[in-house]
């Protein structure tokens, strides 16, 4: 393996986040790869594994449309399962066996499959990026960390909010003591009701809105403060979704008790729901507030000051910072934002590891590594246990 050999990628999953399935866009993963190519960053073969050939056909069609809009020439190398065969949820294993070195995997499958699929990627010697949540339990996350170490590869979670400049600003404000010691955080995060009812109908009963959305801000609070969660409790409410036959809570409210390095406690209240009206001005409504002993800091992460009102789509609050489209000087589509940066950071980090410039251990504390995702994993596990136990406090010792 030469130092300069370009990195080969295996994308596992071909849904909304990879290629925009079920939306008017192109998702986040393919646009991020398109941006790398536009900037002349060397990429090897990009292979794709899904469960059925129809998903491959759809992803391929999306990629062709994206190339046209961006002026890029991305193409999939090998795709799994074969277009002539039937559905095969195991086809990613063949894809792993056939990956040329050096290789990394980007895993974008439903939450409950992360553990098995990531374990297989690591055991095949691939550096691996997995979309959040790492896994729903600490024991599964620990097993992945053990496999990562055993195979000497790098593992990261695609916690893109760590690259959002608003959150980086809050981190600076907290760490320089501008608002004193944190006393409590309040997070409100919700999504349009069509997301659980239609987009993820196939696997929504395997997750919940706290595990799906809330986990982002659990990780952010850990990232901002370096604090460790010590116990959590949660209540869930059934309602509109259950009436529609979707077996998932409308809302989940989690309370987490944290301990800082300095020995102080603070509390976070994370209020999440999956029944925001369709008429709301963005897919996600999200805000975070922190109250400290000497001040408070608030960030509305939906209303970023850019609003579009049109006959066709009504009022839209646009997030120019996540994975937003712009036009270059030749009117070709380009993408910018923290969603793109998060994927680029992983690919550049893996190249640095492959070239021996950095060790996976060096990245542990700097990035959303598997190790650094343990805090969020422990809270998700405790919240899920509390939901099953009538809102009891669950101690967290990880
Ligand atoms: N970071 C984020 O903000 C963000 C946003 C959306 C989704 N996600 C996460 O991404 C994951 C997938 O979400 P999505 O929105 O793309 O969902 P989706 O339902 O649109 O797509 C899931 C994909 O996984 C594929 N898949 C399932 N089992 C597979 C297997 N055995 N082998 C290969 N492919 C398999 C399906 O074919 C499908 O293409 C979830 O864990 C979700 O939490 C993260």
CSV table of C-alpha atoms and ligand atoms in Angstrom, one decimal:
chain,number,residue,atom,x,y,z
A,1,UNK,CA,0.0,0.0,0.0
A,2,UNK,CA,1.6,3.2,-1.1
A,3,UNK,CA,1.5,6.3,1.1
A,4,UNK,CA,-0.1,8.3,-1.7
A,5,UNK,CA,-2.7,5.7,-2.7
A,6,UNK,CA,-6.1,7.4,-2.7
A,7,UNK,CA,-8.6,6.2,0.0
A,8,UNK,CA,-11.3,3.8,-1.2
A,9,UNK,CA,-14.7,4.2,0.3
A,10,UNK,CA,-17.6,1.9,1.0
A,11,UNK,CA,-20.9,3.5,1.7
A,12,UNK,CA,-23.3,1.2,3.5
A,13,UNK,CA,-26.9,2.4,3.2
A,14,UNK,CA,-28.6,4.3,0.3
A,15,UNK,CA,-31.3,6.3,2.1
A,16,UNK,CA,-32.2,9.8,2.9
A,17,UNK,CA,-28.9,10.8,4.5
A,18,UNK,CA,-26.8,9.2,1.7
A,19,UNK,CA,-28.6,10.4,-1.4
A,20,UNK,CA,-31.8,12.2,-0.4
A,21,UNK,CA,-34.2,9.3,-0.8
A,22,UNK,CA,-37.7,10.6,-0.3
A,23,UNK,CA,-36.7,14.3,-0.4
A,24,UNK,CA,-36.2,17.0,-3.0
A,25,UNK,CA,-32.4,17.1,-2.3
A,26,UNK,CA,-29.4,14.8,-2.5
A,27,UNK,CA,-28.7,14.0,1.1
A,28,UNK,CA,-25.4,14.8,2.7
A,29,UNK,CA,-22.9,12.0,2.0
A,30,UNK,CA,-22.9,12.2,-1.8
A,31,UNK,CA,-22.7,16.0,-1.9
A,32,UNK,CA,-19.8,15.9,0.5
A,33,UNK,CA,-17.9,13.5,-1.8
A,34,UNK,CA,-18.8,15.7,-4.8
A,35,UNK,CA,-17.3,18.7,-3.0
A,36,UNK,CA,-14.1,16.7,-2.4
A,37,UNK,CA,-13.8,15.9,-6.1
A,38,UNK,CA,-14.5,19.6,-7.1
A,39,UNK,CA,-11.6,20.6,-4.9
A,40,UNK,CA,-9.3,18.1,-6.5
A,41,UNK,CA,-9.0,16.0,-3.3
A,42,UNK,CA,-7.9,12.5,-4.4
A,43,UNK,CA,-10.5,9.8,-3.8
A,44,UNK,CA,-10.2,6.1,-4.8
A,45,UNK,CA,-13.2,3.9,-5.7
A,46,UNK,CA,-16.5,4.6,-4.1
A,47,UNK,CA,-18.5,1.4,-3.6
A,48,UNK,CA,-22.1,1.2,-2.4
A,49,UNK,CA,-24.0,-1.5,-0.5
A,50,UNK,CA,-27.7,-1.4,0.3
A,51,UNK,CA,-30.3,-4.1,0.9
A,52,UNK,CA,-32.0,-4.3,-2.5
A,53,UNK,CA,-31.1,-3.5,-6.1
A,54,UNK,CA,-33.9,-0.8,-6.4
A,55,UNK,CA,-32.0,1.3,-3.8
A,56,UNK,CA,-28.9,1.0,-5.9
A,57,UNK,CA,-30.8,2.1,-9.0
A,58,UNK,CA,-32.2,5.1,-7.1
A,59,UNK,CA,-28.8,6.1,-5.7
A,60,UNK,CA,-27.2,5.9,-9.1
A,61,UNK,CA,-29.9,8.1,-10.6
A,62,UNK,CA,-29.4,10.6,-7.8
A,63,UNK,CA,-25.7,10.6,-8.3
A,64,UNK,CA,-26.1,11.3,-12.0
A,65,UNK,CA,-28.4,14.2,-11.3
A,66,UNK,CA,-26.0,15.5,-8.7
A,67,UNK,CA,-23.1,15.3,-11.0
A,68,UNK,CA,-25.0,17.3,-13.6
A,69,UNK,CA,-25.8,20.0,-11.1
A,70,UNK,CA,-22.3,20.1,-9.5
A,71,UNK,CA,-20.3,19.6,-12.7
A,72,UNK,CA,-18.6,16.6,-11.1
A,73,UNK,CA,-17.9,13.1,-12.4
A,74,UNK,CA,-18.4,10.9,-9.3
A,75,UNK,CA,-19.3,7.3,-10.1
A,76,UNK,CA,-19.9,4.2,-8.0
A,77,UNK,CA,-17.3,1.4,-8.5
A,78,UNK,CA,-19.0,-1.8,-7.4
A,79,UNK,CA,-22.5,-1.9,-6.0
A,80,UNK,CA,-24.2,-4.5,-3.8
A,81,UNK,CA,-26.4,-6.4,-4.2
A,82,UNK,CA,-26.2,-7.1,-7.9
A,83,UNK,CA,-28.8,-5.4,-9.9
A,84,UNK,CA,-30.1,-8.7,-11.2
A,85,UNK,CA,-30.5,-10.3,-7.8
A,86,UNK,CA,-33.2,-9.9,-5.1
A,87,UNK,CA,-32.9,-8.2,-1.8
A,88,UNK,CA,-29.9,-9.2,0.3
A,89,UNK,CA,-29.3,-7.5,3.6
A,90,UNK,CA,-26.0,-9.4,3.9
A,91,UNK,CA,-24.5,-8.1,0.7
A,92,UNK,CA,-22.5,-5.5,2.6
A,93,UNK,CA,-20.3,-8.4,3.9
A,94,UNK,CA,-19.3,-9.3,0.4
A,95,UNK,CA,-18.6,-5.6,-0.3
A,96,UNK,CA,-16.3,-5.5,2.7
A,97,UNK,CA,-14.5,-8.6,1.6
A,98,UNK,CA,-13.9,-7.1,-1.8
A,99,UNK,CA,-12.7,-3.6,-0.7
A,100,UNK,CA,-9.3,-2.6,-2.1
A,101,UNK,CA,-6.8,-1.0,0.4
A,102,UNK,CA,-6.6,1.6,1.8
A,103,UNK,CA,-10.3,1.6,2.7
A,104,UNK,CA,-12.8,3.3,5.0
A,105,UNK,CA,-16.5,2.7,5.5
A,106,UNK,CA,-19.3,5.2,6.0
A,107,UNK,CA,-22.2,3.4,7.7
A,108,UNK,CA,-25.7,5.0,7.2
A,109,UNK,CA,-28.1,2.3,8.2
A,110,UNK,CA,-31.0,2.3,10.7
A,111,UNK,CA,-29.9,2.8,14.4
A,112,UNK,CA,-30.5,-0.8,15.5
A,113,UNK,CA,-28.1,-2.1,12.8
A,114,UNK,CA,-25.1,0.1,13.7
A,115,UNK,CA,-23.6,-2.4,16.1
A,116,UNK,CA,-23.5,-5.4,13.8
A,117,UNK,CA,-22.5,-3.5,10.6
A,118,UNK,CA,-19.8,-1.4,12.3
A,119,UNK,CA,-18.4,-4.5,14.0
A,120,UNK,CA,-18.1,-6.2,10.6
A,121,UNK,CA,-16.4,-3.1,9.1
A,122,UNK,CA,-13.8,-2.9,11.9
A,123,UNK,CA,-13.2,-6.6,11.7
A,124,UNK,CA,-12.5,-6.2,8.0
A,125,UNK,CA,-9.9,-3.7,8.8
A,126,UNK,CA,-11.8,-0.6,7.6
A,127,UNK,CA,-11.6,2.8,9.3
A,128,UNK,CA,-15.3,3.6,10.0
A,129,UNK,CA,-17.5,6.6,10.3
A,130,UNK,CA,-21.1,5.8,11.5
A,131,UNK,CA,-24.0,8.2,11.7
A,132,UNK,CA,-25.4,8.9,15.1
A,133,UNK,CA,-26.2,7.2,17.5
A,134,UNK,CA,-23.0,5.1,17.8
A,135,UNK,CA,-25.1,2.3,19.3
A,136,UNK,CA,-28.0,2.3,21.8
A,137,UNK,CA,-26.0,0.6,24.6
A,138,UNK,CA,-22.7,1.1,26.2
A,139,UNK,CA,-21.8,-2.6,26.1
A,140,UNK,CA,-22.2,-2.5,22.3
A,141,UNK,CA,-20.1,0.7,22.0
A,142,UNK,CA,-17.4,-0.8,24.2
A,143,UNK,CA,-17.2,-3.9,22.0
A,144,UNK,CA,-16.8,-1.6,18.9
A,145,UNK,CA,-14.0,0.3,20.7
A,146,UNK,CA,-12.3,-3.1,21.5
A,147,UNK,CA,-12.6,-4.1,17.9
A,148,UNK,CA,-11.3,-0.8,16.7
A,149,UNK,CA,-8.2,-1.1,18.9
A,150,UNK,CA,-7.7,-4.8,18.0
A,151,UNK,CA,-7.6,-4.0,14.3
A,152,UNK,CA,-5.7,-0.7,14.7
A,153,UNK,CA,-8.3,1.4,12.8
A,154,UNK,CA,-10.0,4.7,13.4
A,155,UNK,CA,-13.7,5.0,14.4
A,156,UNK,CA,-15.8,8.2,14.5
A,157,UNK,CA,-19.4,9.1,14.9
A,158,UNK,CA,-20.9,11.7,12.4
A,159,UNK,CA,-21.8,14.2,15.2
A,160,UNK,CA,-21.8,17.1,12.8
A,161,UNK,CA,-23.1,19.6,15.3
A,162,UNK,CA,-19.6,19.7,16.7
A,163,UNK,CA,-18.5,21.6,13.6
A,164,UNK,CA,-21.4,24.2,13.8
A,165,UNK,CA,-19.8,27.6,14.4
A,166,UNK,CA,-22.7,28.5,16.7
A,167,UNK,CA,-21.8,25.6,19.0
A,168,UNK,CA,-18.1,26.3,18.7
A,169,UNK,CA,-18.8,29.8,19.8
A,170,UNK,CA,-20.8,28.6,22.9
A,171,UNK,CA,-17.8,26.3,23.7
A,172,UNK,CA,-15.5,29.3,23.7
A,173,UNK,CA,-17.9,31.3,25.8
A,174,UNK,CA,-18.2,28.5,28.4
A,175,UNK,CA,-14.5,27.6,28.5
A,176,UNK,CA,-13.4,31.2,28.9
A,177,UNK,CA,-15.8,31.6,31.8
A,178,UNK,CA,-17.8,34.4,30.2
A,179,UNK,CA,-21.0,33.2,31.8
A,180,UNK,CA,-19.5,31.5,34.9
A,181,UNK,CA,-20.3,28.0,35.9
A,182,UNK,CA,-23.1,26.3,33.9
A,183,UNK,CA,-26.2,25.6,36.1
A,184,UNK,CA,-28.5,24.2,33.5
A,185,UNK,CA,-29.0,23.7,29.8
A,186,UNK,CA,-32.4,23.7,28.1
A,187,UNK,CA,-32.7,22.1,24.6
A,188,UNK,CA,-35.8,21.9,22.5
A,189,UNK,CA,-35.6,19.8,19.4
A,190,UNK,CA,-38.4,18.6,17.2
A,191,UNK,CA,-39.1,17.4,13.7
A,192,UNK,CA,-42.1,17.4,11.3
A,193,UNK,CA,-44.5,14.5,11.9
A,194,UNK,CA,-44.1,13.1,8.4
A,195,UNK,CA,-40.5,12.0,9.2
A,196,UNK,CA,-41.6,9.2,11.6
A,197,UNK,CA,-44.9,8.6,9.9
A,198,UNK,CA,-43.6,8.3,6.3
A,199,UNK,CA,-39.8,8.7,5.7
A,200,UNK,CA,-38.6,6.2,8.3
A,201,UNK,CA,-41.8,4.1,8.6
A,202,UNK,CA,-39.8,0.9,8.0
A,203,UNK,CA,-37.7,1.2,11.2
A,204,UNK,CA,-39.1,4.0,13.3
A,205,UNK,CA,-40.4,1.6,16.0
A,206,UNK,CA,-36.7,0.6,16.6
A,207,UNK,CA,-35.8,4.1,17.8
A,208,UNK,CA,-37.4,7.1,19.5
A,209,UNK,CA,-37.1,10.8,19.2
A,210,UNK,CA,-34.6,11.2,22.0
A,211,UNK,CA,-32.3,8.5,20.6
A,212,UNK,CA,-32.7,9.9,17.1
A,213,UNK,CA,-32.5,13.7,17.7
A,214,UNK,CA,-31.9,14.3,21.4
A,215,UNK,CA,-28.6,12.4,21.2
A,216,UNK,CA,-27.1,15.2,19.1
A,217,UNK,CA,-27.5,17.7,21.9
A,218,UNK,CA,-26.4,15.2,24.6
A,219,UNK,CA,-23.2,14.9,22.7
A,220,UNK,CA,-23.0,18.7,22.2
A,221,UNK,CA,-23.3,19.3,26.0
A,222,UNK,CA,-20.6,16.8,26.6
A,223,UNK,CA,-18.4,18.4,23.9
A,224,UNK,CA,-19.1,22.0,25.2
A,225,UNK,CA,-18.4,21.2,28.9
A,226,UNK,CA,-16.3,18.1,29.0
A,227,UNK,CA,-18.7,17.0,31.8
A,228,UNK,CA,-19.7,13.4,32.5
A,229,UNK,CA,-23.3,12.3,32.8
A,230,UNK,CA,-24.0,10.7,36.2
A,231,UNK,CA,-27.7,9.9,36.0
A,232,UNK,CA,-30.7,10.4,33.8
A,233,UNK,CA,-34.5,10.1,33.8
A,234,UNK,CA,-37.1,10.4,31.0
A,235,UNK,CA,-40.8,10.4,30.3
A,236,UNK,CA,-42.3,9.6,27.0
A,237,UNK,CA,-45.8,10.5,25.7
A,238,UNK,CA,-47.9,8.6,23.3
A,239,UNK,CA,-50.3,10.5,21.1
A,240,UNK,CA,-50.8,11.4,17.4
A,241,UNK,CA,-48.3,8.9,16.0
A,242,UNK,CA,-49.8,5.9,17.9
A,243,UNK,CA,-53.2,6.9,16.7
A,244,UNK,CA,-51.8,6.7,13.2
A,245,UNK,CA,-50.5,3.3,13.8
A,246,UNK,CA,-46.8,4.4,14.3
A,247,UNK,CA,-45.4,2.7,17.4
A,248,UNK,CA,-43.3,5.5,18.7
A,249,UNK,CA,-43.6,8.3,21.3
A,250,UNK,CA,-44.8,11.7,20.2
A,251,UNK,CA,-42.5,13.3,22.7
A,252,UNK,CA,-39.7,12.3,25.0
A,253,UNK,CA,-38.3,14.6,27.8
A,254,UNK,CA,-35.0,13.7,29.3
A,255,UNK,CA,-33.3,15.2,32.4
A,256,UNK,CA,-29.6,14.5,32.8
A,257,UNK,CA,-27.4,15.3,35.8
A,258,UNK,CA,-23.8,16.1,34.8
A,259,UNK,CA,-20.6,16.3,36.8
A,260,UNK,CA,-17.8,18.7,35.6
A,261,UNK,CA,-14.1,18.2,36.0
A,262,UNK,CA,-14.2,20.8,38.7
A,263,UNK,CA,-16.6,18.7,40.7
A,264,UNK,CA,-19.8,20.8,40.1
A,265,UNK,CA,-23.1,19.5,39.0
A,266,UNK,CA,-25.3,20.9,36.3
A,267,UNK,CA,-28.6,19.7,34.8
A,268,UNK,CA,-29.7,19.5,31.2
A,269,UNK,CA,-33.4,19.3,30.1
A,270,UNK,CA,-33.7,17.9,26.6
A,271,UNK,CA,-37.3,18.2,25.3
A,272,UNK,CA,-37.8,16.4,22.0
A,273,UNK,CA,-40.9,15.7,19.8
A,274,UNK,CA,-41.6,14.1,16.5
A,275,UNK,CA,-45.0,15.7,15.8
A,276,UNK,CA,-44.1,19.2,14.7
A,277,UNK,CA,-46.8,20.4,12.2
A,278,UNK,CA,-45.9,19.9,8.5
A,279,UNK,CA,-46.5,23.7,8.1
A,280,UNK,CA,-43.5,24.6,10.2
A,281,UNK,CA,-40.8,26.6,8.5
A,282,UNK,CA,-38.0,23.9,8.6
A,283,UNK,CA,-37.7,20.2,8.9
A,284,UNK,CA,-36.2,20.6,12.4
A,285,UNK,CA,-36.9,23.1,15.1
A,286,UNK,CA,-34.0,23.4,17.4
A,287,UNK,CA,-32.6,25.7,20.1
A,288,UNK,CA,-30.2,25.5,23.0
A,289,UNK,CA,-29.9,27.7,26.0
A,290,UNK,CA,-27.3,27.6,28.8
A,291,UNK,CA,-27.7,29.4,32.1
A,292,UNK,CA,-24.5,30.1,34.0
A,293,UNK,CA,-23.8,31.7,37.4
A,294,UNK,CA,-22.8,34.9,35.6
A,295,UNK,CA,-24.8,35.0,32.4
A,296,UNK,CA,-26.7,33.0,29.8
A,297,UNK,CA,-26.2,32.1,26.2
A,298,UNK,CA,-29.0,31.2,23.8
A,299,UNK,CA,-28.8,29.9,20.2
A,300,UNK,CA,-31.8,29.5,18.0
A,301,UNK,CA,-30.5,26.8,15.6
A,302,UNK,CA,-33.4,27.0,13.3
A,303,UNK,CA,-33.9,30.7,12.9
A,304,UNK,CA,-30.5,31.7,11.7
A,305,UNK,CA,-31.7,35.0,10.1
A,306,UNK,CA,-32.3,33.7,6.6
A,307,UNK,CA,-36.0,33.4,5.7
A,308,UNK,CA,-37.6,32.6,2.3
A,309,UNK,CA,-41.3,33.2,1.6
A,310,UNK,CA,-42.7,31.9,-1.7
A,311,UNK,CA,-46.0,31.2,-3.2
A,312,UNK,CA,-45.0,27.6,-3.7
A,313,UNK,CA,-43.5,26.6,-0.3
A,314,UNK,CA,-44.8,29.3,2.2
A,315,UNK,CA,-42.4,30.4,4.9
A,316,UNK,CA,-39.0,28.6,5.1
A,317,UNK,CA,-36.3,29.2,7.7
A,318,UNK,CA,-33.1,28.3,5.9
A,319,UNK,CA,-30.0,26.9,7.6
A,320,UNK,CA,-27.1,28.2,5.6
A,321,UNK,CA,-24.6,26.4,7.9
A,322,UNK,CA,-25.5,22.7,7.7
A,323,UNK,CA,-25.4,21.3,4.2
A,324,UNK,CA,-26.6,24.3,2.1
A,325,UNK,CA,-26.4,24.7,-1.6
A,326,UNK,CA,-24.8,27.7,-3.3
A,327,UNK,CA,-23.8,28.5,-6.9
A,328,UNK,CA,-20.2,28.9,-8.0
A,329,UNK,CA,-19.0,31.5,-10.6
A,330,UNK,CA,-20.1,29.1,-13.4
A,331,UNK,CA,-23.6,28.6,-11.8
A,332,UNK,CA,-22.7,25.0,-10.7
A,333,UNK,CA,-24.2,23.7,-7.5
A,334,UNK,CA,-21.8,23.7,-4.5
A,335,UNK,CA,-22.3,22.6,-0.9
A,336,UNK,CA,-21.1,24.2,2.3
A,337,UNK,CA,-21.6,23.7,6.0
A,338,UNK,CA,-20.9,21.6,9.0
A,339,UNK,CA,-22.5,18.5,7.6
A,340,UNK,CA,-20.0,18.6,4.7
A,341,UNK,CA,-17.1,19.5,7.0
A,342,UNK,CA,-17.8,16.6,9.3
A,343,UNK,CA,-17.5,14.0,6.5
A,344,UNK,CA,-14.4,15.7,5.0
A,345,UNK,CA,-12.8,15.8,8.4
A,346,UNK,CA,-13.2,12.0,8.7
A,347,UNK,CA,-11.8,11.3,5.3
A,348,UNK,CA,-8.8,13.6,5.8
A,349,UNK,CA,-8.2,12.1,9.3
A,350,UNK,CA,-8.2,8.6,7.8
A,351,UNK,CA,-5.7,9.6,5.1
A,352,UNK,CA,-3.5,11.0,7.9
A,353,UNK,CA,-3.8,7.7,9.8
A,354,UNK,CA,-3.1,5.7,6.6
A,355,UNK,CA,0.0,7.8,5.9
A,356,UNK,CA,1.3,7.4,9.4
A,357,UNK,CA,1.0,11.1,10.3
A,358,UNK,CA,-1.4,10.5,13.2
A,359,UNK,CA,-2.5,7.5,15.3
A,360,UNK,CA,-6.2,6.8,15.9
A,361,UNK,CA,-5.5,7.3,19.6
A,362,UNK,CA,-4.3,10.9,18.9
A,363,UNK,CA,-7.7,11.6,17.5
A,364,UNK,CA,-9.7,10.3,20.4
A,365,UNK,CA,-10.0,13.5,22.4
A,366,UNK,CA,-10.0,15.9,19.3
A,367,UNK,CA,-12.9,14.3,17.4
A,368,UNK,CA,-16.2,12.6,17.9
A,369,UNK,CA,-14.3,9.3,18.1
A,370,UNK,CA,-16.1,6.2,19.4
A,371,UNK,CA,-14.4,6.8,22.8
A,372,UNK,CA,-15.7,10.3,23.0
A,373,UNK,CA,-19.2,9.1,22.0
A,374,UNK,CA,-19.5,7.0,25.1
A,375,UNK,CA,-21.1,9.8,27.1
A,376,UNK,CA,-23.9,10.2,24.6
A,377,UNK,CA,-24.3,6.5,24.3
A,378,UNK,CA,-24.6,6.1,28.1
A,379,UNK,CA,-27.3,8.8,28.3
A,380,UNK,CA,-29.3,7.2,25.5
A,381,UNK,CA,-29.1,3.8,27.2
A,382,UNK,CA,-30.2,5.4,30.6
A,383,UNK,CA,-33.0,7.4,29.0
A,384,UNK,CA,-34.3,4.2,27.3
A,385,UNK,CA,-34.2,2.4,30.6
A,386,UNK,CA,-36.0,5.2,32.4
A,387,UNK,CA,-38.7,5.2,29.7
A,388,UNK,CA,-39.3,1.5,30.4
A,389,UNK,CA,-39.3,2.1,34.2
A,390,UNK,CA,-41.9,4.8,34.5
A,391,UNK,CA,-39.4,7.7,34.6
A,392,UNK,CA,-37.1,6.4,37.3
A,393,UNK,CA,-33.7,7.9,37.7
A,394,UNK,CA,-31.0,5.6,36.2
A,395,UNK,CA,-27.5,5.9,37.5
A,396,UNK,CA,-24.8,6.1,34.8
A,397,UNK,CA,-21.4,4.5,35.4
A,398,UNK,CA,-19.4,4.1,32.3
B,1,LIG,N1,-26.6,12.8,11.4
B,1,LIG,C1,-27.9,13.1,11.1
B,1,LIG,O1,-28.3,14.2,11.2
B,1,LIG,C2,-28.7,12.1,10.5
B,1,LIG,C3,-29.7,12.5,9.6
B,1,LIG,C4,-30.5,11.5,9.1
B,1,LIG,C5,-30.3,10.1,9.5
B,1,LIG,N2,-29.2,9.8,10.3
B,1,LIG,C6,-29.0,8.4,10.7
B,1,LIG,O2,-28.7,7.7,9.5
B,1,LIG,C7,-29.2,6.4,9.6
B,1,LIG,C8,-30.0,6.1,8.4
B,1,LIG,O3,-30.8,7.1,8.2
B,1,LIG,P1,-31.5,7.5,6.8
B,1,LIG,O4,-32.1,8.8,7.0
B,1,LIG,O5,-30.5,7.4,5.7
B,1,LIG,O6,-32.6,6.4,6.7
B,1,LIG,P2,-33.3,5.6,5.5
B,1,LIG,O7,-34.4,4.8,6.1
B,1,LIG,O8,-33.6,6.7,4.4
B,1,LIG,O9,-32.1,4.7,4.9
B,1,LIG,C9,-31.6,3.6,5.5
B,1,LIG,C10,-30.8,2.8,4.5
B,1,LIG,O10,-30.2,1.8,5.2
B,1,LIG,C11,-30.2,0.7,4.3
B,1,LIG,N3,-29.9,-0.6,5.0
B,1,LIG,C12,-30.7,-1.2,5.9
B,1,LIG,N4,-30.2,-2.4,6.2
B,1,LIG,C13,-29.1,-2.5,5.5
B,1,LIG,C14,-28.1,-3.5,5.3
B,1,LIG,N5,-28.2,-4.7,6.0
B,1,LIG,N6,-27.1,-3.4,4.4
B,1,LIG,C15,-27.0,-2.3,3.7
B,1,LIG,N7,-27.9,-1.2,3.8
B,1,LIG,C16,-28.9,-1.4,4.7
B,1,LIG,C17,-31.5,0.8,3.6
B,1,LIG,O11,-31.5,0.0,2.4
B,1,LIG,C18,-31.6,2.3,3.4
B,1,LIG,O12,-31.0,2.6,2.1
B,1,LIG,C19,-29.9,6.3,10.9
B,1,LIG,O13,-29.1,5.8,11.9
B,1,LIG,C20,-30.2,7.7,11.3
B,1,LIG,O14,-30.3,8.0,12.7
B,1,LIG,C21,-28.5,10.8,10.8
